[in-house]
Every structure is written in C-alpha cells, then in structure tokens.
C-alpha cells in the first residue's frame, strides 16, 4: 500500500503527520522536503535575537528525532520535478518515482522578490525559513543598520527584534502606516509610535526604487527621492506561492494551489494546506489556520471526509514596543471601525450593519483579545 | 517548580509563573492545568508538552 506523501517539512507538514498518527498508528506517511527536515517554529525566527537563541538552537526536533517520534519517513534535500496523477506518483530530480495513496502539498510560500534597479538587488536577504535566517544572522553580526522593505508582520517583528540587540532598523512600506492590511489607521499609528520610540526610522507611502553597494554596505534610493544607507537589506514584502510543480500535475492554481473546504484540489487524492493553499479563493497565511486545516484533512485522509470551519483567526504580532492582535474583517465585508482607548492601548471594533465583523487591539488592550474573539465567534 | 516545553513551538509553561491571563495562578503544578488546555502560541494539545530539565 503506498503511503500518504506530504510535500514540505514545515509546521503544516509535521502537524498533519502528527494528527494522522494520532488517529492511525499504521498509516504509511512520507515527508519529502527541499531542506534538512529538521523541525523549527517559524514565528520564532522574528524574536530569536531577543530570546538569545542561535539558529541551531531554534531546531526543536531533528529529522531523525521526528522520524522516530512519529514513526514516519522524511526524505531531506529532495527536489520534486513532476506530479503524475494518472499513475498516482511523483518524480524526484534523482530520477526516482514515488507512488502515493494521497498527496498533500504543504510547500508554503516564497518571500516575494522585489524588482530593484541598481547593482545590489541580488544582495537582498529574505527570512522565510531557517536556512535563510541562518544566512541573515551570519550577515547581521557586524551590522549596525538594517533596511527592511515591508512593514507587515514579519518586517515589524524583525525591526523590533533587531532593536533588542542595539541594531537600528529602517522600515519602508508603500502603505501609510505599519500593518496596514491588518489594522485601522489609529492602531497602525500607535504601532508606528511604539517603533519610533525604540529608534526605528520609518518611511511610509514610500518604497525602494534603486539599491547599490556603497562603501561596506548599501545605498537605497526611495520613491520620494530620499537616499538612505544600511549595512544590510532585508525583504519582508509579503509572500507569493510558486505553483509550477502543482501545474505539472494539471492541478488548478490561482494565487495559490486551489482547494475546496475539504482542502481537495481538482485532481483526485491531491490536497493542499498552509501558506501554499488558496482555500475557496482565499489565501490563509500564518499559523492559526493550520490547526483546523490539519484536524479536518487528517479525517478526510483517513476516510472520513470533513469540511473546515475556520471561525475567527486572530493574528498576534509579537512587537514588544507595541504588542498587537488583529482579526481584520473579511476583505469583501463593508462596514466601519469604532475605536476607543487612549495612547497606545487601543481597541478597534469593526461593525457591518450592526454586527461585529472584526477587531484589533494594541498595547495593554491586547488583554481583551480573547473576549473580543469570543464575541466575534 | 518545573518547566514544561511545547514540543511543537517551544513555548514554555513555568509552574512558578502559571498563566494568569488564562486564569492559571502562579504556582499551578502541570498536573493541575486543565486537560483541555492548549498551548497559547500554537494551539497544540497539553499532551504535546515535555518536561524541561533546568
């Protein structure tokens, strides 16, 4: 009997393997991954400096430890070149063919590569996995100033973490304030103030147009004509899903691998979850959606098809300078924000025709996040 | 007083500190943390925690 094959070895892949094993001691489970297969928790990458943890210390379980703990096989450093639904098999770059009873894409997303003029665009660093983070840590040993492109969750958390080590960050974002996709402006401005209080230089409604090497570091030209220098440049400008592999198997893709409420693609026995999946037309990034996805998909894979009910999925932004929890309304929902609180401790409630459809809170007001989430459910 | 680490995300429950914002008083032993309690960081079950040697 062929195994359940999971592509990837991140949080989604290992959580799914664990959940299947919880319900079925014998099902064959094989993970195939580009990286080493060692497991780590990606949200820790953007607070590891303050935690005093080296990249090696961020590994929670090595690949062999996971294989033993979960009684699964994990094939590291592999590249999958094609999916063949007709024969329910996939081909590896080594030429090997692997058959699957069910195939699950848990391949995540890539940090978006920004097109930049100048001679230094290939020196831009990304931090969307442990290997990229290891390179970033090596390069930031001597850095005093780091330019971060993107003031979303990753950009803001990294800026704060760098400041915990006395490294100044410059945060550039086309939006008018930080976390603009998650927060109404009053709370975005509270975070902006928190970041500036720890010395973060911020450039909003702006973006880098050109990047060149400059003495020992880099010089960046911004859209409004300003010029800034930094020892290192980090891109945290959002994620995009590489769907090339899925498309080799005739799997329907859009911004991600398209799946329905049971995480099933248009091809039989092929599923997707986590950052790579576009679930009923919606991308569901970050950690929270993975747990309900894993619970539902494990049931479906074990012969008991079940749908996911996501419910409210608040995002916790770990910026000690201004802690933030955000549960924005669905993009298509019309309505308005109602904001109260003062200074950096604000609560925002989003109402559409009298009904609570989203919330966000900053500073001490994040203590209310659990009750707001219950109100929303 | 012992410490317990979530095997999935590394979050640590320190018996001495408890988790007041979730109604778990400081000094609450691991055995007395409710069985349906989940890791505040990644949502994993209590059974996924292992004791951490200090």
XYZ file of N, CA and C in Angstrom, chain A residues 14-189:
528
model
N 4.492 18.744 9.388
C 4.668 17.929 10.597
C 3.392 17.878 11.434
N 2.630 18.976 11.477
C 1.378 18.947 12.255
C 0.407 17.946 11.646
N 0.365 17.886 10.304
C -0.539 16.932 9.650
C -0.087 15.495 9.932
N 1.233 15.244 9.827
C 1.740 13.893 10.098
C 1.373 13.485 11.527
N 1.550 14.408 12.472
C 1.259 14.118 13.888
C -0.228 13.806 14.063
N -1.096 14.604 13.413
C -2.536 14.421 13.579
C -2.994 13.094 12.974
N -2.439 12.730 11.796
C -2.807 11.439 11.188
C -2.380 10.315 12.128
N -1.128 10.395 12.638
C -0.579 9.351 13.501
C -1.380 9.217 14.803
N -1.946 10.359 15.266
C -2.762 10.344 16.476
C -3.975 9.408 16.288
N -4.468 9.337 15.026
C -5.699 8.560 14.783
C -5.414 7.208 14.129
N -4.214 7.055 13.534
C -3.920 5.797 12.837
C -2.452 5.450 13.040
N -2.223 4.396 13.828
C -0.838 4.048 14.214
C -0.044 3.489 13.026
N -0.762 2.970 11.977
C -0.025 2.230 10.958
C 0.053 2.905 9.597
N -0.763 3.924 9.359
C -0.766 4.532 8.009
C 0.671 4.912 7.631
N 1.059 4.576 6.399
C 2.394 4.954 5.923
C 2.415 6.451 5.649
N 3.376 7.176 6.220
C 3.474 8.628 6.000
C 4.903 8.955 5.592
N 5.044 9.638 4.444
C 6.369 10.049 3.973
C 6.385 11.549 3.718
N 7.335 12.265 4.320
C 7.514 13.692 4.004
C 8.680 13.821 3.028
N 8.505 14.662 2.025
C 9.594 14.928 1.072
C 9.855 16.429 1.106
N 11.113 16.827 1.361
C 11.379 18.247 1.560
C 12.674 18.693 0.898
N 12.714 19.976 0.537
C 13.939 20.548 -0.057
C 14.992 20.750 1.023
N 14.549 20.991 2.266
C 15.547 21.363 3.292
C 15.975 20.133 4.088
N 16.531 20.352 5.272
C 17.129 19.240 6.040
C 16.058 18.383 6.707
N 14.843 18.922 6.834
C 13.790 18.163 7.514
C 13.800 18.369 9.019
N 14.792 19.119 9.524
C 14.771 19.440 10.961
C 13.578 20.355 11.216
N 12.883 20.163 12.356
C 11.672 20.981 12.567
C 11.979 22.168 13.478
N 11.390 23.284 13.150
C 11.539 24.531 13.916
C 10.214 25.262 13.788
N 10.036 26.309 14.567
C 8.757 27.020 14.570
C 9.002 28.411 13.983
N 8.525 28.629 12.754
C 8.907 29.845 12.013
C 8.613 31.151 12.759
N 7.474 31.290 13.486
C 7.269 32.557 14.191
C 8.413 32.902 15.158
N 9.186 31.879 15.572
C 10.296 32.200 16.490
C 11.439 32.925 15.783
N 11.497 32.835 14.442
C 12.611 33.478 13.723
C 12.659 34.976 13.999
N 11.473 35.590 14.147
C 11.488 37.060 14.272
C 11.499 37.498 15.738
N 11.831 36.584 16.638
C 12.063 37.038 18.031
C 13.233 36.276 18.647
N 14.011 35.582 17.799
C 15.101 34.735 18.297
C 16.229 35.567 18.908
N 16.504 36.754 18.341
C 17.600 37.575 18.889
C 17.282 37.932 20.341
N 16.049 38.410 20.584
C 15.673 38.794 21.950
C 15.635 37.563 22.849
N 15.284 36.394 22.279
C 15.248 35.153 23.074
C 16.667 34.632 23.326
N 17.656 35.245 22.656
C 19.045 34.799 22.825
C 19.285 33.425 22.232
N 18.521 33.114 21.148
C 18.661 31.775 20.563
C 19.408 31.858 19.222
N 20.398 30.975 19.036
C 21.086 30.904 17.742
C 20.206 30.081 16.796
N 20.454 30.187 15.474
C 19.662 29.381 14.532
C 19.647 27.895 14.927
N 20.809 27.359 15.325
C 20.858 25.933 15.681
C 19.932 25.643 16.862
N 19.859 26.599 17.802
C 19.007 26.381 18.984
C 17.522 26.506 18.660
N 17.199 26.973 17.450
C 15.780 27.093 17.073
C 15.233 25.756 16.576
N 16.149 24.805 16.308
C 15.676 23.477 15.880
C 15.064 22.783 17.094
N 13.784 22.412 16.993
C 13.109 21.762 18.123
C 13.307 20.257 18.077
N 13.248 19.683 16.873
C 13.495 18.241 16.735
C 14.237 18.033 15.422
N 15.255 17.206 15.454
C 15.969 16.927 14.201
C 15.110 15.959 13.374
N 15.489 15.818 12.110
C 14.737 14.911 11.225
C 14.687 13.492 11.822
N 15.817 12.895 12.218
C 15.740 11.535 12.781
C 14.843 11.473 14.026
N 14.900 12.517 14.857
C 14.046 12.505 16.063
C 12.570 12.519 15.673
N 12.237 13.298 14.634
C 10.832 13.342 14.189
C 10.430 11.991 13.588
N 11.338 11.383 12.824
C 11.010 10.080 12.209
C 10.683 9.055 13.289
N 11.480 9.078 14.349
C 11.226 8.111 15.431
C 9.970 8.472 16.194
N 9.843 9.745 16.546
C 8.709 10.172 17.392
C 7.378 9.898 16.688
N 7.336 10.109 15.364
C 6.061 9.994 14.651
C 5.965 8.707 13.828
N 7.066 7.912 13.829
C 7.085 6.684 13.022
C 6.730 6.999 11.561
N 7.491 7.961 11.011
C 7.285 8.368 9.608
C 8.651 8.354 8.919
N 8.632 8.514 7.572
C 9.917 8.644 6.866
C 10.002 10.068 6.326
N 11.161 10.712 6.468
C 11.337 12.087 5.970
C 12.538 12.080 5.033
N 12.298 12.458 3.771
C 13.388 12.457 2.785
C 13.867 13.892 2.577
N 15.088 14.232 3.095
C 15.568 15.613 3.026
C 16.258 15.935 1.706
N 16.534 17.245 1.507
C 17.314 17.712 0.351
C 16.817 17.106 -0.962
N 15.506 17.014 -1.109
C 14.965 16.423 -2.357
C 14.274 17.514 -3.162
N 14.337 17.378 -4.488
C 13.555 18.288 -5.349
C 12.575 17.436 -6.148
N 11.280 17.787 -6.036
C 10.255 17.053 -6.797
C 10.127 17.765 -8.144
N 10.209 17.000 -9.245
C 10.195 17.658 -10.559
C 8.846 17.533 -11.260
N 8.058 16.485 -10.946
C 6.761 16.357 -11.633
C 5.782 15.550 -10.795
N 4.498 15.857 -10.999
C 3.413 15.115 -10.355
C 2.669 14.379 -11.470
N 2.401 13.079 -11.272
C 1.711 12.313 -12.334
C 0.444 11.697 -11.755
N -0.672 12.459 -11.745
C -1.918 11.958 -11.141
C -2.389 10.646 -11.776
N -2.147 10.472 -13.094
C -2.652 9.267 -13.774
C -2.086 8.010 -13.104
N -0.821 8.059 -12.703
C -0.218 6.867 -12.077
C -0.078 7.079 -10.562
N -0.694 8.160 -10.025
C -0.583 8.492 -8.588
C 0.870 8.346 -8.140
N 1.741 9.081 -8.874
C 3.160 9.033 -8.478
C 3.784 10.398 -8.727
N 4.968 10.602 -8.142
C 5.687 11.854 -8.393
C 7.138 11.512 -8.709
N 7.803 12.404 -9.439
C 9.184 12.141 -9.859
C 10.116 13.088 -9.114
N 11.235 12.527 -8.664
C 12.251 13.337 -7.989
C 13.356 13.691 -8.987
N 14.130 14.745 -8.650
C 15.229 15.162 -9.528
C 16.239 14.014 -9.669
N 16.267 13.099 -8.677
C 17.209 11.963 -8.748
C 16.739 10.947 -9.786
N 15.531 11.155 -10.327
C 15.016 10.201 -11.307
C 14.113 9.159 -10.652
N 14.110 9.129 -9.330
C 13.280 8.159 -8.620
C 11.801 8.519 -8.759
N 10.940 7.486 -8.789
C 9.493 7.697 -8.829
C 8.890 7.207 -7.518
N 7.985 8.006 -6.937
C 7.389 7.616 -5.649
C 5.879 7.575 -5.813
N 5.277 6.455 -5.455
C 3.814 6.356 -5.555
C 3.173 6.851 -4.274
N 1.978 7.396 -4.391
C 1.287 7.895 -3.187
C -0.156 7.390 -3.165
N -0.667 7.159 -1.971
C -2.099 6.858 -1.819
C -2.838 8.190 -1.801
N -2.210 9.184 -1.169
C -2.732 10.552 -1.177
C -1.512 11.466 -1.157
N -1.641 12.622 -1.808
C -0.518 13.569 -1.882
C -0.966 14.908 -1.305
N -0.179 15.460 -0.395
C -0.559 16.735 0.226
C 0.554 17.753 0.010
N 0.198 18.883 -0.614
C 1.147 19.991 -0.741
C 1.131 20.787 0.563
N 2.276 20.830 1.247
C 2.440 21.698 2.419
C 3.743 22.471 2.186
N 3.850 23.036 0.968
C 5.120 23.574 0.499
C 5.283 25.061 0.795
N 4.303 25.651 1.455
C 4.471 27.035 1.912
C 4.516 28.029 0.763
N 5.034 29.205 1.092
C 5.110 30.281 0.089
C 6.523 30.843 0.112
N 6.840 31.594 -0.938
C 8.183 32.199 -1.026
C 8.089 33.672 -0.664
N 9.154 34.177 -0.084
C 9.210 35.617 0.188
C 9.303 36.330 -1.164
N 8.444 37.340 -1.376
C 8.366 37.985 -2.687
C 9.671 38.678 -3.059
N 10.147 38.387 -4.293
C 11.384 39.062 -4.774
C 10.965 40.379 -5.416
N 11.486 41.506 -4.917
C 11.100 42.812 -5.466
C 12.056 43.180 -6.593
N 11.503 43.750 -7.676
C 12.353 44.187 -8.794
C 12.991 45.515 -8.404
N 14.335 45.558 -8.367
C 15.016 46.796 -7.962
C 16.075 47.156 -9.001
N 16.160 48.452 -9.329
C 17.267 48.900 -10.192
C 18.539 48.893 -9.339
N 19.694 49.117 -10.012
C 20.940 49.192 -9.250
C 21.696 47.875 -9.264
N 22.891 47.887 -8.653
C 23.769 46.710 -8.773
C 23.706 45.777 -7.571
N 22.738 45.991 -6.632
C 22.801 45.204 -5.393
C 21.522 44.410 -5.115
N 20.628 44.289 -6.121
C 19.340 43.643 -5.784
C 19.530 42.178 -5.389
N 20.612 41.523 -5.913
C 20.735 40.120 -5.502
C 21.372 39.969 -4.117
N 21.734 41.104 -3.485
C 22.274 41.019 -2.114
C 21.151 41.115 -1.081
N 19.924 41.293 -1.564
C 18.801 41.440 -0.620
C 18.548 40.105 0.068
N 18.404 40.137 1.381
C 18.193 38.903 2.149
C 16.701 38.679 2.417
N 16.351 37.401 2.574
C 14.975 37.025 2.931
C 15.035 36.176 4.197
N 13.918 36.076 4.939
C 13.950 35.290 6.180
C 12.673 34.449 6.303
N 12.358 33.709 5.250
C 11.110 32.942 5.296
C 11.326 31.480 5.688
N 12.589 31.096 5.946
C 12.830 29.756 6.511
C 14.143 29.767 7.277
N 14.439 28.642 7.931
C 15.583 28.613 8.850
C 16.896 28.802 8.105
N 17.006 28.239 6.893
C 18.258 28.404 6.133
C 18.478 29.881 5.790
N 17.416 30.545 5.326
C 17.539 31.979 5.013
C 17.874 32.757 6.277
N 17.267 32.359 7.405
C 17.506 33.071 8.669
C 18.959 32.886 9.125
N 19.505 31.687 8.915
C 20.904 31.414 9.296
C 21.819 32.385 8.549
N 21.563 32.565 7.240
C 22.404 33.480 6.450
C 22.238 34.916 6.953
N 21.001 35.287 7.302
C 20.735 36.645 7.808
C 21.518 36.891 9.117
N 21.532 35.900 10.010
C 22.220 36.063 11.301
C 23.719 36.214 11.066
N 24.262 35.377 10.166
C 25.697 35.496 9.885
C 26.015 36.910 9.416
N 25.206 37.407 8.459
C 25.492 38.724 7.858
C 25.220 39.866 8.835
N 24.344 39.636 9.856
C 23.978 40.788 10.699
C 24.883 40.914 11.924
N 25.890 40.024 12.040
C 26.779 40.107 13.209
C 27.368 41.509 13.310
N 27.870 42.024 12.172
C 28.594 43.309 12.253
C 27.687 44.475 11.894
N 26.413 44.197 11.633
C 25.542 45.271 11.124
C 25.127 46.210 12.245
N 25.074 47.489 11.921
C 24.588 48.491 12.878
C 23.215 48.990 12.406
N 23.018 48.961 11.050
C 21.765 49.496 10.495
C 21.228 48.533 9.448
N 19.959 48.140 9.570
C 19.376 47.193 8.615
C 18.159 47.841 7.963
N 18.144 47.865 6.622
C 16.982 48.392 5.892
C 16.007 47.239 5.680
N 14.742 47.427 6.104
C 13.732 46.367 5.942
C 12.674 46.872 4.968
N 12.487 46.132 3.873
C 11.463 46.519 2.889
C 10.186 45.765 3.231
N 9.186 46.481 3.738
C 7.926 45.818 4.104
C 7.663 45.949 5.593
N 6.554 46.647 5.954
C 6.200 46.835 7.382
C 4.944 46.023 7.694
N 4.955 44.768 7.244
C 3.889 43.840 7.642
C 4.327 43.143 8.921
N 3.734 41.996 9.219
C 4.028 41.284 10.465
C 5.521 40.962 10.567
N 6.089 40.388 9.519
C 7.495 39.963 9.588
C 8.413 41.187 9.698
N 8.175 42.204 8.879
C 9.023 43.394 8.896
C 9.014 44.069 10.260
N 7.822 44.234 10.857
C 7.724 44.912 12.159
C 8.354 44.070 13.269
N 8.124 42.755 13.243
C 8.697 41.907 14.297
C 10.224 41.901 14.197
N 10.744 41.851 12.957
C 12.209 41.849 12.812
C 12.796 43.198 13.247
N 12.104 44.287 12.904
C 12.617 45.608 13.302
C 12.754 45.654 14.822
N 11.705 45.210 15.517
C 11.732 45.227 16.983
C 12.834 44.313 17.526
N 12.979 43.128 16.910
C 13.976 42.172 17.407
C 15.392 42.719 17.217
N 15.630 43.379 16.082
C 16.955 43.960 15.833
C 17.266 45.031 16.883
N 16.247 45.844 17.205
C 16.483 46.908 18.191
C 16.800 46.318 19.561
N 16.317 45.106 19.819
C 16.638 44.488 21.132
C 18.133 44.211 21.222
N 18.834 44.225 20.051
C 20.296 43.981 20.060
C 21.057 45.275 19.747
N 20.343 46.406 19.831
C 21.007 47.678 19.582
C 21.287 47.930 18.107
N 20.604 47.184 17.226
C 20.782 47.406 15.780
C 19.607 48.247 15.287
N 19.903 49.356 14.636
C 18.843 50.251 14.155
C 18.213 49.680 12.891
N 16.897 49.813 12.788
C 16.267 49.364 11.530
C 15.598 50.548 10.856
N 15.559 50.487 9.502
C 14.848 51.462 8.683
C 13.734 50.672 8.008
N 12.500 51.104 8.223
C 11.336 50.342 7.751
C 10.656 51.146 6.628
N 10.576 50.511 5.450
C 9.991 51.207 4.289
C 8.760 50.433 3.836
N 7.627 51.146 3.599
C 6.423 50.434 3.131
C 5.563 51.371 2.295
N 4.981 50.849 1.191
C 4.122 51.701 0.352
C 2.849 52.172 1.081
N 2.425 51.441 2.110
C 1.190 51.858 2.812
C 1.479 53.084 3.670
N 0.419 53.665 4.254
C 0.578 54.926 5.001
C 1.049 54.691 6.433
N 0.994 53.423 6.885
C 1.410 53.133 8.273
C 1.689 51.638 8.360
N 2.305 51.174 9.480
C 2.654 49.755 9.562
C 1.423 48.864 9.732
N 1.562 47.580 9.314
C 0.487 46.568 9.422
C -0.811 47.074 8.800
N -0.681 47.807 7.688
C -1.860 48.457 7.103
C -2.905 47.432 6.651
N -2.498 46.193 6.308
C -3.518 45.233 5.839
C -4.261 44.632 7.034
N -3.744 44.832 8.269
C -4.374 44.195 9.433
C -5.057 45.200 10.357
N -4.631 46.484 10.310
C -5.101 47.438 11.318
C -5.757 48.675 10.696
N -6.762 49.265 11.403
C -7.217 50.597 11.001
C -6.121 51.618 11.353
N -6.179 52.826 10.743
C -5.005 53.704 10.858
C -4.666 54.125 12.287
N -5.670 54.349 13.148
C -5.327 54.810 14.508
C -4.413 53.786 15.205
N -4.679 52.498 15.006
C -3.862 51.481 15.685
C -2.524 51.318 14.956
N -2.555 51.516 13.622
C -1.297 51.485 12.870
C -0.363 52.581 13.364
N -0.965 53.737 13.662
C -0.148 54.862 14.140
C 0.369 54.614 15.558
